[in-house]
Tab-separated table of C-alpha atoms in Angstrom:
chain	number	residue	atom	x	y	z
A	81	UNK	CA	-4.551	-1.404	-26.346
A	82	UNK	CA	-6.608	-0.649	-23.276
A	83	UNK	CA	-10.260	-1.247	-22.552
A	84	UNK	CA	-11.377	2.369	-22.221
A	85	UNK	CA	-14.714	3.689	-21.030
A	86	UNK	CA	-15.217	7.423	-21.447
A	87	UNK	CA	-17.463	8.905	-18.774
A	88	UNK	CA	-18.989	12.355	-18.843
A	89	UNK	CA	-15.510	13.652	-18.307
A	90	UNK	CA	-13.500	10.929	-16.517
A	91	UNK	CA	-11.694	8.167	-18.375
A	92	UNK	CA	-11.408	4.768	-16.671
A	93	UNK	CA	-8.896	2.333	-18.163
A	94	UNK	CA	-8.170	-1.298	-17.294
A	95	UNK	CA	-4.508	-2.016	-18.037
A	96	UNK	CA	-4.201	-5.147	-20.186
A	97	UNK	CA	-0.887	-6.375	-18.710
A	98	UNK	CA	-0.997	-5.530	-14.988
A	99	UNK	CA	-3.966	-5.522	-12.555
A	100	UNK	CA	-4.302	-1.752	-12.541
A	101	UNK	CA	-7.187	0.666	-13.059
A	102	UNK	CA	-6.223	4.139	-14.281
A	103	UNK	CA	-8.579	7.091	-14.002
A	104	UNK	CA	-7.883	10.415	-15.711
A	105	UNK	CA	-9.958	13.530	-15.061
A	106	UNK	CA	-9.354	17.235	-15.751
A	107	UNK	CA	-10.533	19.902	-13.322
A	108	UNK	CA	-10.879	23.672	-13.422
A	109	UNK	CA	-8.556	23.914	-10.447
A	110	UNK	CA	-4.917	24.372	-9.561
A	111	UNK	CA	-2.868	21.422	-8.251
A	112	UNK	CA	-3.001	23.068	-4.805
A	113	UNK	CA	-6.801	23.134	-4.897
A	114	UNK	CA	-7.016	19.462	-5.917
A	115	UNK	CA	-4.525	18.563	-3.198
A	116	UNK	CA	-6.717	20.314	-0.611
A	117	UNK	CA	-9.833	18.568	-1.968
A	118	UNK	CA	-8.141	15.205	-1.321
A	119	UNK	CA	-6.555	15.989	2.065
A	120	UNK	CA	-8.854	18.399	3.932
A	121	UNK	CA	-11.307	16.137	5.777
A	122	UNK	CA	-14.302	18.485	5.631
A	123	UNK	CA	-13.882	19.114	1.899
A	124	UNK	CA	-13.209	15.457	1.073
A	125	UNK	CA	-16.366	14.287	2.867
A	126	UNK	CA	-18.464	16.752	0.834
A	127	UNK	CA	-17.596	15.362	-2.600
A	128	UNK	CA	-16.405	11.742	-2.366
A	129	UNK	CA	-18.765	9.017	-3.569
A	130	UNK	CA	-22.040	8.867	-5.440
A	131	UNK	CA	-25.021	11.190	-5.017
A	132	UNK	CA	-27.214	10.426	-2.024
A	133	UNK	CA	-24.401	8.955	0.088
A	134	UNK	CA	-23.397	10.604	3.337
A	135	UNK	CA	-19.720	10.228	4.207
A	136	UNK	CA	-18.478	10.457	7.801
A	137	UNK	CA	-14.733	10.341	8.444
A	138	UNK	CA	-13.767	8.711	11.714
A	139	UNK	CA	-9.987	8.649	11.176
A	140	UNK	CA	-8.146	11.159	9.018
A	141	UNK	CA	-4.477	12.070	9.122
A	142	UNK	CA	-3.589	12.934	5.510
A	143	UNK	CA	0.169	13.076	6.065
A	144	UNK	CA	2.987	10.709	5.125
A	145	UNK	CA	2.566	7.727	7.472
A	146	UNK	CA	-0.939	8.748	8.530
A	147	UNK	CA	-4.155	6.754	8.174
A	148	UNK	CA	-7.799	7.195	7.266
A	149	UNK	CA	-11.211	5.554	7.648
A	150	UNK	CA	-14.670	6.663	6.590
A	151	UNK	CA	-18.155	5.261	6.486
A	152	UNK	CA	-20.469	6.033	3.561
A	153	UNK	CA	-24.177	5.576	4.267
A	154	UNK	CA	-27.383	5.547	2.266
A	155	UNK	CA	-30.839	4.330	3.283
A	156	UNK	CA	-29.461	3.013	6.573
A	157	UNK	CA	-26.788	0.870	4.914
A	158	UNK	CA	-23.159	1.566	5.874
A	159	UNK	CA	-20.079	0.953	3.737
A	160	UNK	CA	-16.752	1.253	5.572
A	161	UNK	CA	-13.419	1.986	3.880
A	162	UNK	CA	-9.959	2.411	5.372
A	163	UNK	CA	-6.268	2.620	4.589
A	164	UNK	CA	-2.977	4.293	5.370
A	165	UNK	CA	-1.160	7.171	3.681
A	166	UNK	CA	2.215	6.002	2.376
A	167	UNK	CA	3.138	9.448	1.077
A	168	UNK	CA	1.369	12.789	0.954
A	169	UNK	CA	3.056	15.610	-0.962
A	170	UNK	CA	1.665	18.477	-3.062
A	171	UNK	CA	1.886	16.655	-6.404
A	172	UNK	CA	1.340	13.041	-5.304
A	173	UNK	CA	-0.594	10.980	-2.775
A	174	UNK	CA	0.047	7.245	-2.314
A	175	UNK	CA	-2.334	5.373	-0.050
A	176	UNK	CA	-3.815	1.947	0.573
A	177	UNK	CA	-7.528	1.229	0.163
A	178	UNK	CA	-9.813	-1.477	1.546
A	179	UNK	CA	-13.578	-1.766	1.284
A	180	UNK	CA	-14.480	-3.471	4.540
A	181	UNK	CA	-17.011	-5.720	2.818
A	182	UNK	CA	-13.936	-7.531	1.442
A	183	UNK	CA	-11.600	-7.013	4.399
A	184	UNK	CA	-8.570	-8.834	2.956
A	185	UNK	CA	-8.725	-7.009	-0.378
A	186	UNK	CA	-6.211	-4.172	-0.521
A	187	UNK	CA	-5.444	-1.791	-3.395
A	188	UNK	CA	-2.470	0.554	-3.597
A	189	UNK	CA	-3.643	3.920	-4.929
A	190	UNK	CA	-1.474	6.628	-6.450
A	191	UNK	CA	-2.895	10.081	-7.210
A	192	UNK	CA	-0.950	12.715	-9.121
A	193	UNK	CA	-1.872	16.312	-9.909
A	194	UNK	CA	-0.421	17.647	-13.168
A	195	UNK	CA	-0.646	21.379	-13.848
A	196	UNK	CA	-2.117	21.987	-17.330
A	197	UNK	CA	-1.819	25.778	-17.003
A	198	UNK	CA	-4.678	28.301	-17.224
A	199	UNK	CA	-6.063	27.092	-13.896
A	200	UNK	CA	-6.588	23.528	-15.040
A	201	UNK	CA	-5.144	20.358	-13.533
A	202	UNK	CA	-5.178	16.736	-14.643
A	203	UNK	CA	-5.781	14.121	-11.975
A	204	UNK	CA	-4.327	10.652	-12.553
A	205	UNK	CA	-5.586	8.027	-10.120
A	206	UNK	CA	-4.067	4.535	-10.312
A	207	UNK	CA	-5.396	1.557	-8.340
A	208	UNK	CA	-3.108	-1.494	-8.193
A	209	UNK	CA	-4.651	-4.829	-7.144
A	210	UNK	CA	-2.893	-8.123	-6.494
A	211	UNK	CA	-4.855	-10.104	-9.095
A	212	UNK	CA	-6.814	-9.486	-12.274
A	213	UNK	CA	-9.835	-11.065	-10.571
A	214	UNK	CA	-9.712	-8.468	-7.784
A	215	UNK	CA	-9.180	-5.636	-10.267
A	216	UNK	CA	-12.038	-6.753	-12.501
A	217	UNK	CA	-14.268	-7.152	-9.448
A	218	UNK	CA	-13.620	-3.487	-8.610
A	219	UNK	CA	-14.513	-2.512	-12.178
A	220	UNK	CA	-17.776	-4.449	-11.957
A	221	UNK	CA	-18.698	-2.897	-8.587
A	222	UNK	CA	-20.310	0.171	-10.135
A	223	UNK	CA	-17.334	2.315	-9.159
A	224	UNK	CA	-17.815	4.514	-12.249
A	225	UNK	CA	-21.027	5.946	-10.799
A	226	UNK	CA	-19.284	7.055	-7.612
A	227	UNK	CA	-16.354	8.433	-9.565
A	228	UNK	CA	-18.448	10.384	-12.033
A	229	UNK	CA	-20.923	11.756	-9.480
A	230	UNK	CA	-18.195	12.443	-6.920
A	231	UNK	CA	-16.062	14.397	-9.359
A	232	UNK	CA	-19.162	16.329	-10.493
A	233	UNK	CA	-19.678	17.359	-6.841
A	234	UNK	CA	-16.024	18.405	-6.693
A	235	UNK	CA	-16.559	20.482	-9.869
A	236	UNK	CA	-19.440	22.178	-8.074
A	237	UNK	CA	-17.391	23.004	-4.960
A	238	UNK	CA	-14.684	24.479	-7.200
A	239	UNK	CA	-17.202	26.497	-9.226
A	240	UNK	CA	-18.718	27.842	-6.002
A	241	UNK	CA	-15.305	29.051	-4.818
A	242	UNK	CA	-15.381	26.769	-1.775
A	243	UNK	CA	-11.882	25.357	-2.264
A	244	UNK	CA	-9.031	27.821	-1.871
A	245	UNK	CA	-5.384	26.953	-2.430
A	246	UNK	CA	-4.730	26.908	1.308
A	247	UNK	CA	-6.764	26.756	4.498
B	158	UNK	CA	4.790	-22.059	-14.205
B	159	UNK	CA	6.841	-19.846	-11.914
B	160	UNK	CA	10.485	-18.892	-12.047
B	161	UNK	CA	11.602	-20.403	-8.755
B	162	UNK	CA	14.902	-19.964	-6.971
B	163	UNK	CA	15.421	-22.170	-3.939
B	164	UNK	CA	17.621	-20.568	-1.281
B	165	UNK	CA	19.134	-22.322	1.674
B	166	UNK	CA	15.631	-22.522	3.031
B	167	UNK	CA	13.640	-19.641	1.532
B	168	UNK	CA	11.879	-19.884	-1.820
B	169	UNK	CA	11.613	-16.737	-3.937
B	170	UNK	CA	9.147	-16.852	-6.833
B	171	UNK	CA	8.446	-14.303	-9.546
B	172	UNK	CA	4.807	-14.626	-10.615
B	173	UNK	CA	4.550	-14.956	-14.407
B	174	UNK	CA	1.241	-13.099	-14.786
B	175	UNK	CA	1.270	-10.287	-12.198
B	176	UNK	CA	4.209	-8.144	-10.936
B	177	UNK	CA	4.505	-10.011	-7.650
B	178	UNK	CA	7.381	-11.631	-5.769
B	179	UNK	CA	6.405	-14.416	-3.375
B	180	UNK	CA	8.721	-15.613	-0.634
B	181	UNK	CA	8.024	-18.739	1.399
B	182	UNK	CA	10.077	-19.687	4.460
B	183	UNK	CA	9.441	-22.131	7.335
B	184	UNK	CA	10.565	-21.333	10.864
B	185	UNK	CA	10.881	-23.290	14.106
B	186	UNK	CA	8.498	-20.841	15.744
B	187	UNK	CA	4.853	-20.333	16.535
B	188	UNK	CA	2.810	-17.761	14.602
B	189	UNK	CA	2.870	-15.563	17.732
B	190	UNK	CA	6.681	-15.657	17.794
B	191	UNK	CA	6.931	-14.726	14.102
B	192	UNK	CA	4.415	-11.932	14.619
B	193	UNK	CA	6.557	-10.533	17.449
B	194	UNK	CA	9.701	-10.817	15.308
B	195	UNK	CA	8.026	-8.614	12.682
B	196	UNK	CA	6.385	-6.067	15.006
B	197	UNK	CA	8.634	-5.628	18.058
B	198	UNK	CA	11.070	-2.873	17.048
B	199	UNK	CA	14.050	-4.145	19.053
B	200	UNK	CA	13.690	-7.695	17.763
B	201	UNK	CA	13.063	-6.620	14.151
B	202	UNK	CA	16.204	-4.444	14.071
B	203	UNK	CA	18.295	-7.411	15.227
B	204	UNK	CA	17.500	-9.717	12.310
B	205	UNK	CA	16.335	-7.725	9.275
B	206	UNK	CA	18.741	-7.420	6.350
B	207	UNK	CA	22.058	-8.918	5.341
B	208	UNK	CA	25.009	-9.668	7.594
B	209	UNK	CA	27.155	-6.676	8.458
B	210	UNK	CA	24.329	-4.136	8.179
B	211	UNK	CA	23.257	-2.134	11.216
B	212	UNK	CA	19.582	-1.218	11.265
B	213	UNK	CA	18.270	1.772	13.211
B	214	UNK	CA	14.524	2.368	13.375
B	215	UNK	CA	13.491	5.999	13.563
B	216	UNK	CA	9.724	5.511	13.196
B	217	UNK	CA	7.900	2.389	14.269
B	218	UNK	CA	4.231	1.973	15.066
B	219	UNK	CA	3.401	-1.596	14.029
B	220	UNK	CA	-0.366	-1.220	14.368
B	221	UNK	CA	-3.162	-0.875	11.805
B	222	UNK	CA	-2.733	2.637	10.374
B	223	UNK	CA	0.731	3.089	11.850
B	224	UNK	CA	3.968	3.781	9.987
B	225	UNK	CA	7.628	2.816	9.960
B	226	UNK	CA	11.049	3.991	8.771
B	227	UNK	CA	14.507	2.556	9.263
B	228	UNK	CA	18.019	3.189	8.050
B	229	UNK	CA	20.364	0.284	7.297
B	230	UNK	CA	24.072	1.172	7.316
B	231	UNK	CA	27.305	-0.527	6.349
B	232	UNK	CA	30.760	1.013	5.857
B	233	UNK	CA	29.353	4.509	6.307
B	234	UNK	CA	26.709	4.096	3.587
B	235	UNK	CA	23.059	4.547	4.612
B	236	UNK	CA	20.015	2.952	2.984
B	237	UNK	CA	16.661	4.378	4.088
B	238	UNK	CA	13.342	2.510	3.854
B	239	UNK	CA	9.851	3.568	4.917
B	240	UNK	CA	6.179	2.747	4.645
B	241	UNK	CA	2.863	2.560	6.442
B	242	UNK	CA	1.048	-0.353	8.069
B	243	UNK	CA	-2.310	-0.922	6.360
B	244	UNK	CA	-3.225	-3.782	8.700
B	245	UNK	CA	-1.492	-5.522	11.571
B	246	UNK	CA	-3.185	-8.587	13.041
B	247	UNK	CA	-1.775	-11.809	14.511
B	248	UNK	CA	-1.925	-13.834	11.275
B	249	UNK	CA	-1.382	-11.088	8.701
B	250	UNK	CA	0.544	-7.844	8.181
B	251	UNK	CA	-0.077	-5.609	5.157
B	252	UNK	CA	2.292	-2.694	4.686
B	253	UNK	CA	3.798	-0.436	2.038
B	254	UNK	CA	7.526	-0.413	1.271
B	255	UNK	CA	9.800	2.147	-0.374
B	256	UNK	CA	13.582	2.107	-0.698
B	257	UNK	CA	14.436	5.786	-0.554
B	258	UNK	CA	17.022	5.440	-3.330
B	259	UNK	CA	13.984	5.121	-5.628
B	260	UNK	CA	11.586	7.391	-3.737
B	261	UNK	CA	8.597	7.000	-6.069
B	262	UNK	CA	8.816	3.201	-6.130
B	263	UNK	CA	6.263	1.654	-3.784
B	264	UNK	CA	5.521	-2.023	-3.147
B	265	UNK	CA	2.523	-3.388	-1.252
B	266	UNK	CA	3.690	-6.200	1.035
B	267	UNK	CA	1.514	-8.887	2.606
B	268	UNK	CA	2.924	-11.236	5.236
B	269	UNK	CA	0.979	-14.218	6.556
B	270	UNK	CA	1.880	-16.660	9.306
B	271	UNK	CA	0.465	-20.178	8.834
B	272	UNK	CA	0.677	-22.600	11.740
B	273	UNK	CA	2.176	-25.924	10.568
B	274	UNK	CA	1.847	-27.506	14.032
B	275	UNK	CA	4.680	-28.926	16.158
B	276	UNK	CA	6.022	-25.413	16.775
B	277	UNK	CA	6.609	-24.654	13.097
B	278	UNK	CA	5.170	-21.795	11.082
B	279	UNK	CA	5.254	-20.972	7.387
B	280	UNK	CA	5.844	-17.335	6.437
B	281	UNK	CA	4.430	-16.150	3.115
B	282	UNK	CA	5.673	-12.711	2.067
B	283	UNK	CA	4.184	-11.176	-1.092
B	284	UNK	CA	5.517	-7.981	-2.682
B	285	UNK	CA	3.257	-6.369	-5.296
B	286	UNK	CA	4.808	-3.786	-7.652
B	287	UNK	CA	3.057	-1.595	-10.220
B	288	UNK	CA	5.094	-2.871	-13.186
B	289	UNK	CA	7.104	-5.919	-14.202
B	290	UNK	CA	10.125	-3.623	-14.686
B	291	UNK	CA	9.925	-2.476	-11.053
B	292	UNK	CA	9.397	-6.049	-9.833
B	293	UNK	CA	12.306	-7.415	-11.870
B	294	UNK	CA	14.485	-4.544	-10.658
B	295	UNK	CA	13.785	-5.640	-7.068
B	296	UNK	CA	14.721	-9.216	-7.979
B	297	UNK	CA	17.999	-8.031	-9.499
B	298	UNK	CA	18.853	-5.852	-6.481
B	299	UNK	CA	20.455	-8.681	-4.546
B	300	UNK	CA	17.451	-8.934	-2.256
B	301	UNK	CA	17.946	-12.689	-1.868
B	302	UNK	CA	21.127	-12.125	0.148
B	303	UNK	CA	19.333	-9.919	2.666
B	304	UNK	CA	16.410	-12.332	2.839
B	305	UNK	CA	18.536	-15.430	3.347
B	306	UNK	CA	20.957	-13.877	5.831
B	307	UNK	CA	18.188	-12.000	7.666
B	308	UNK	CA	16.073	-15.125	8.125
B	309	UNK	CA	19.183	-17.026	9.279
B	310	UNK	CA	19.635	-14.362	11.984
B	311	UNK	CA	15.978	-14.791	12.914
B	312	UNK	CA	16.526	-18.568	13.154
B	313	UNK	CA	19.370	-17.814	15.561
B	314	UNK	CA	17.270	-15.546	17.793
B	315	UNK	CA	14.580	-18.244	17.928
B	316	UNK	CA	17.107	-20.995	18.705
B	317	UNK	CA	18.579	-18.839	21.502
B	318	UNK	CA	15.147	-18.436	23.097
B	319	UNK	CA	15.174	-14.656	22.619
B	320	UNK	CA	11.693	-14.421	21.103
B	321	UNK	CA	8.824	-15.333	23.400
B	322	UNK	CA	5.199	-15.404	22.311
B	323	UNK	CA	4.477	-12.120	24.100
B	324	UNK	CA	6.453	-9.254	25.589
């Protein structure tokens, strides 16, 4: 049994036995389009995070062994995030994640893109924390708003034909 | 309660509630010396792993956002390992770790160096896996031999005066 919250379209689950959050979301996109949405810096900055936030990437090398950092801003308040890319391949991205407001907190994130056919793809996003306290703190942070609104922006970019399968 | 195995000098604990392995080991070294032993590529290759293994680094950028890969060989058999460095600072290194024999298995490793005074430092090494099965598989892999023999080699380098506090 998992504690499941169903969003507009995303499902966010807290694993009962390990400190993991699992997000599942279907998109009207191919795996290649979702991969580009998560690796192309200009595309990523346009959809990540909640409405009203402006995201500026100041480090971005979405390759195996690369690293990333961005700052999200709203009403003059900045939120920095950074990590490294453990592996980047067409069906799977593994990366670390820190919100700089808690600089020693680190999550290990795994994204997979599963082809559902008919131009649809299921995104699985797993965040692994090193304690249940840290995991539950993430869940209480309001993350679901950023996830839901961010993925809605990504839906919009896909619907507008702004994300091809390759550059 | 933890399941604790006491090695010659290292302690390896399997956390009962989260899929974490914790290793604790004291060294006759300063934190700066232990930091160099874990970040200087030539020094690291000389002590990591069990006796009889030869380690060759083919990627090594021990800085925040950098990456690493090495191949350990014995009797013509190669074992590849790689990851990225999430954070590298004098008292703490956070990095990812994959043994390429299980290419989708990823652990998040956190090393800290705690000054005990009198030229002694305690190393804490935490490995976080995304399931208890993966964590227990690591414990059954014979990792304790590499840890114990590797740290004994590091003791030897320190005793021989081969690791200064800076380059």
